[in-house]
């Protein structure tokens, strides 16, 4: 997610299922309109502090993070009190009544969260990392990686990767390597939004040469 510090003009960010816990790199993305962070490791709603000054943010998907807690109403009201410009939260439209109620039931966030010693990455032993090692989560991560890969290939005018070929190597990788690959894929997708036609053509040519070389090796 640190790549976002260098992408002030990015408009849409998809970082679901990526082990993210820190939203600080997003505070400079002034053109951000849509942010998808489902199923990460965001533990505190104080992370919303970094999103409060994003004037164009209209869509946020934050569900299935630890910060959502056990009280859905309090969670939703707190998010809407601090981000009143949202039009959709967790794939549910925001109403005027909710925005008014949020001023009463929501908690105002005035400071960023206190940082712990463990940063984003691959913790050695946590409950979340243990949960991510389950077959269900592996399948979700694989689907997410495949989807992002094919989005990038579509941007480059290339054919999508069939799931059977993609899954032949993904399940054997460690959780850490999988997360790193996801982050690289996301970074590439974000960077393509910053490029003009000439830049995209250069990437297409480079990827084409890499694919040809890879296919020759396989043969």
Tab-separated table of C-alpha atoms in Angstrom:
chain	number	residue	atom	x	y	z
A	1	UNK	CA	0.000	0.000	0.000
A	2	UNK	CA	3.017	2.319	0.402
A	3	UNK	CA	3.038	2.708	-3.402
A	4	UNK	CA	0.015	5.004	-2.982
A	5	UNK	CA	2.271	7.743	-1.596
A	6	UNK	CA	3.583	8.158	-5.137
A	7	UNK	CA	0.162	8.066	-6.829
A	8	UNK	CA	-1.636	11.281	-5.857
A	9	UNK	CA	-3.906	11.137	-8.918
A	10	UNK	CA	-5.158	7.577	-8.499
A	11	UNK	CA	-8.961	7.346	-8.448
A	12	UNK	CA	-9.770	3.703	-7.662
A	13	UNK	CA	-7.858	1.411	-5.286
A	14	UNK	CA	-8.590	-2.280	-4.733
A	15	UNK	CA	-6.590	-3.809	-1.889
A	16	UNK	CA	-9.011	-6.426	-0.550
A	17	UNK	CA	-7.553	-9.540	1.119
A	18	UNK	CA	-4.038	-8.124	1.453
A	19	UNK	CA	-3.165	-8.070	5.154
A	20	UNK	CA	-3.253	-4.258	5.241
A	21	UNK	CA	-3.409	-2.578	8.651
A	22	UNK	CA	-2.206	0.982	7.999
A	23	UNK	CA	-4.080	3.530	5.848
A	24	UNK	CA	-1.592	6.380	6.282
A	25	UNK	CA	-0.213	6.065	2.709
A	26	UNK	CA	-3.646	7.002	1.352
A	27	UNK	CA	-3.909	10.471	2.860
A	28	UNK	CA	-2.241	12.104	-0.168
A	29	UNK	CA	-4.577	10.503	-2.737
A	30	UNK	CA	-6.734	13.586	-3.179
A	31	UNK	CA	-8.457	12.256	-6.321
A	32	UNK	CA	-9.454	8.932	-4.772
A	33	UNK	CA	-13.141	8.149	-5.363
A	34	UNK	CA	-13.398	4.413	-4.645
A	35	UNK	CA	-11.526	2.368	-2.020
A	36	UNK	CA	-11.940	-1.378	-1.532
A	37	UNK	CA	-10.347	-2.803	1.636
A	38	UNK	CA	-12.496	-5.827	2.444
A	39	UNK	CA	-10.913	-8.617	4.538
A	40	UNK	CA	-7.712	-6.948	5.718
A	41	UNK	CA	-6.145	-6.486	9.172
A	42	UNK	CA	-7.405	-2.972	9.957
A	43	UNK	CA	-7.893	-3.130	13.715
A	44	UNK	CA	-8.882	0.448	14.581
A	45	UNK	CA	-11.492	2.792	13.153
A	46	UNK	CA	-8.995	5.558	13.940
A	47	UNK	CA	-7.438	4.631	10.581
A	48	UNK	CA	-10.322	6.660	9.106
A	49	UNK	CA	-8.346	9.717	10.209
A	50	UNK	CA	-6.261	9.315	7.043
A	51	UNK	CA	-9.363	9.305	4.816
A	52	UNK	CA	-11.143	12.324	6.295
A	53	UNK	CA	-9.426	14.827	4.010
A	54	UNK	CA	-10.049	12.975	0.753
A	55	UNK	CA	-12.669	15.270	-0.862
A	56	UNK	CA	-13.740	12.929	-3.664
A	57	UNK	CA	-14.088	9.635	-1.783
A	58	UNK	CA	-17.586	8.301	-2.469
A	59	UNK	CA	-17.304	4.510	-2.186
A	60	UNK	CA	-15.682	2.598	0.682
A	61	UNK	CA	-15.742	-1.131	1.327
A	62	UNK	CA	-14.289	-1.851	4.761
A	63	UNK	CA	-16.332	-4.833	5.955
A	64	UNK	CA	-14.768	-7.999	7.400
A	65	UNK	CA	-11.952	-6.100	9.091
A	66	UNK	CA	-11.339	-6.345	12.868
A	67	UNK	CA	-12.223	-2.656	13.236
A	68	UNK	CA	-15.848	-3.407	12.334
A	69	UNK	CA	-16.295	-4.988	15.771
A	70	UNK	CA	-19.426	-6.701	17.038
A	71	UNK	CA	-21.770	-3.703	16.766
A	72	UNK	CA	-22.623	-3.091	13.093
A	73	UNK	CA	-24.669	0.033	13.883
A	74	UNK	CA	-21.911	1.741	15.850
A	75	UNK	CA	-19.375	0.832	13.165
A	76	UNK	CA	-21.472	2.226	10.327
A	77	UNK	CA	-22.418	5.373	12.241
A	78	UNK	CA	-18.775	6.076	13.121
A	79	UNK	CA	-17.646	5.671	9.520
A	80	UNK	CA	-20.400	7.961	8.224
A	81	UNK	CA	-19.808	10.601	10.875
A	82	UNK	CA	-16.191	10.893	9.805
A	83	UNK	CA	-16.772	10.379	6.077
A	84	UNK	CA	-20.107	12.116	5.418
A	85	UNK	CA	-19.413	12.406	1.678
A	86	UNK	CA	-19.696	8.656	1.162
A	87	UNK	CA	-22.472	7.532	-1.146
A	88	UNK	CA	-21.933	3.820	-0.587
A	89	UNK	CA	-20.426	1.956	2.387
A	90	UNK	CA	-19.799	-1.790	2.203
A	91	UNK	CA	-21.871	-2.075	-0.957
A	92	UNK	CA	-24.869	-0.418	0.733
A	93	UNK	CA	-26.140	3.008	-0.268
A	94	UNK	CA	-25.852	5.783	2.319
A	95	UNK	CA	-29.068	7.656	3.157
A	96	UNK	CA	-29.627	11.179	4.424
A	97	UNK	CA	-31.268	9.709	7.522
A	98	UNK	CA	-28.139	7.715	8.302
A	99	UNK	CA	-25.939	10.775	7.945
A	100	UNK	CA	-28.118	12.662	10.410
A	101	UNK	CA	-28.164	9.749	12.840
A	102	UNK	CA	-24.401	9.392	12.555
A	103	UNK	CA	-23.978	12.808	14.176
A	104	UNK	CA	-25.644	11.335	17.267
A	105	UNK	CA	-24.532	7.702	17.331
A	106	UNK	CA	-21.151	7.908	15.601
A	107	UNK	CA	-17.823	8.579	17.257
A	108	UNK	CA	-15.757	11.529	16.039
A	109	UNK	CA	-12.189	10.562	15.144
A	110	UNK	CA	-9.729	13.380	15.767
A	111	UNK	CA	-6.363	11.618	15.862
A	112	UNK	CA	-4.571	8.798	14.039
A	113	UNK	CA	-4.193	5.421	15.756
A	114	UNK	CA	-1.218	4.635	17.965
A	115	UNK	CA	1.190	2.492	16.003
A	116	UNK	CA	2.299	-0.925	17.206
A	117	UNK	CA	5.736	-2.378	16.615
A	118	UNK	CA	4.469	-4.830	14.003
A	119	UNK	CA	4.115	-3.151	10.611
A	120	UNK	CA	2.340	-4.286	7.468
A	121	UNK	CA	4.005	-7.360	6.081
A	122	UNK	CA	4.173	-10.983	7.153
A	123	UNK	CA	3.925	-11.380	10.943
A	124	UNK	CA	5.517	-14.525	12.267
A	125	UNK	CA	2.577	-15.654	14.372
A	126	UNK	CA	-0.825	-13.962	14.643
A	127	UNK	CA	-4.400	-15.144	14.689
A	128	UNK	CA	-5.074	-13.444	11.374
A	129	UNK	CA	-2.142	-15.129	9.645
A	130	UNK	CA	-3.264	-18.466	11.040
A	131	UNK	CA	-6.751	-17.883	9.716
A	132	UNK	CA	-5.389	-16.958	6.312
A	133	UNK	CA	-3.696	-20.335	6.093
A	134	UNK	CA	-7.057	-22.117	5.852
A	135	UNK	CA	-8.157	-23.592	2.568
A	136	UNK	CA	-11.071	-21.169	2.277
A	137	UNK	CA	-8.851	-18.113	2.595
A	138	UNK	CA	-6.267	-19.556	0.213
A	139	UNK	CA	-9.015	-19.936	-2.359
A	140	UNK	CA	-10.143	-16.329	-1.810
A	141	UNK	CA	-6.606	-15.015	-2.134
A	142	UNK	CA	-6.078	-17.033	-5.289
A	143	UNK	CA	-9.302	-15.736	-6.844
A	144	UNK	CA	-8.333	-12.195	-5.916
A	145	UNK	CA	-4.857	-12.587	-7.458
A	146	UNK	CA	-6.267	-14.079	-10.641
A	147	UNK	CA	-8.837	-11.302	-10.951
A	148	UNK	CA	-6.211	-8.589	-10.507
A	149	UNK	CA	-3.834	-10.311	-12.931
A	150	UNK	CA	-6.506	-10.478	-15.603
A	151	UNK	CA	-7.420	-6.820	-15.035
A	152	UNK	CA	-3.817	-5.902	-15.758
A	153	UNK	CA	-3.707	-8.131	-18.828
A	154	UNK	CA	-6.934	-6.528	-20.084
A	155	UNK	CA	-5.358	-3.089	-19.665
A	156	UNK	CA	-2.479	-4.313	-21.831
A	157	UNK	CA	-4.738	-5.808	-24.503
A	158	UNK	CA	-3.809	-9.384	-23.568
A	159	UNK	CA	-5.907	-12.507	-23.118
A	160	UNK	CA	-6.940	-13.476	-19.559
A	161	UNK	CA	-5.087	-16.260	-17.749
A	162	UNK	CA	-7.205	-19.431	-17.371
A	163	UNK	CA	-7.799	-20.385	-13.742
A	164	UNK	CA	-6.409	-23.899	-14.204
A	165	UNK	CA	-3.037	-22.527	-15.313
A	166	UNK	CA	-2.951	-19.853	-12.648
A	167	UNK	CA	-3.747	-22.228	-9.790
A	168	UNK	CA	-1.018	-24.690	-10.749
A	169	UNK	CA	1.582	-22.711	-8.805
A	170	UNK	CA	-0.311	-20.403	-6.441
A	171	UNK	CA	-1.375	-22.789	-3.645
A	172	UNK	CA	2.198	-23.963	-3.074
A	173	UNK	CA	3.480	-20.486	-2.297
A	174	UNK	CA	3.765	-19.194	1.247
A	175	UNK	CA	1.262	-16.658	2.544
A	176	UNK	CA	4.012	-14.039	2.608
A	177	UNK	CA	5.014	-14.585	-1.020
A	178	UNK	CA	1.381	-14.545	-2.082
A	179	UNK	CA	0.809	-11.209	-0.355
A	180	UNK	CA	3.934	-9.749	-1.938
A	181	UNK	CA	2.768	-10.845	-5.387
A	182	UNK	CA	-0.670	-9.357	-4.749
A	183	UNK	CA	0.919	-6.055	-3.770
A	184	UNK	CA	3.077	-6.020	-6.896
A	185	UNK	CA	0.069	-6.755	-9.097
A	186	UNK	CA	-1.922	-3.981	-7.418
A	187	UNK	CA	0.957	-1.548	-7.827
A	188	UNK	CA	1.191	-2.355	-11.545
A	189	UNK	CA	-2.559	-1.889	-11.990
A	190	UNK	CA	-2.452	1.461	-10.205
A	191	UNK	CA	0.505	2.632	-12.254
A	192	UNK	CA	-1.249	1.819	-15.531
A	193	UNK	CA	-3.913	4.368	-14.588
A	194	UNK	CA	-1.174	7.013	-14.461
A	195	UNK	CA	0.198	6.246	-17.941
A	196	UNK	CA	-0.739	7.732	-21.291
A	197	UNK	CA	-1.161	5.760	-24.516
A	198	UNK	CA	2.548	5.793	-25.292
A	199	UNK	CA	3.411	4.480	-21.849
A	200	UNK	CA	0.854	1.679	-22.089
A	201	UNK	CA	2.217	0.684	-25.491
A	202	UNK	CA	5.718	0.412	-24.042
A	203	UNK	CA	4.436	-1.830	-21.256
A	204	UNK	CA	2.517	-3.967	-23.749
A	205	UNK	CA	5.636	-4.478	-25.861
A	206	UNK	CA	7.760	-5.310	-22.826
A	207	UNK	CA	5.244	-7.782	-21.442
A	208	UNK	CA	4.876	-9.347	-24.891
A	209	UNK	CA	8.609	-9.976	-25.088
A	210	UNK	CA	8.664	-11.433	-21.579
A	211	UNK	CA	5.771	-13.748	-22.402
A	212	UNK	CA	7.430	-14.951	-25.594
A	213	UNK	CA	10.640	-15.682	-23.712
A	214	UNK	CA	8.711	-17.507	-20.995
A	215	UNK	CA	6.786	-19.586	-23.513
A	216	UNK	CA	10.017	-20.579	-25.262
A	217	UNK	CA	11.439	-21.778	-21.944
A	218	UNK	CA	8.340	-23.887	-21.294
A	219	UNK	CA	8.700	-25.500	-24.724
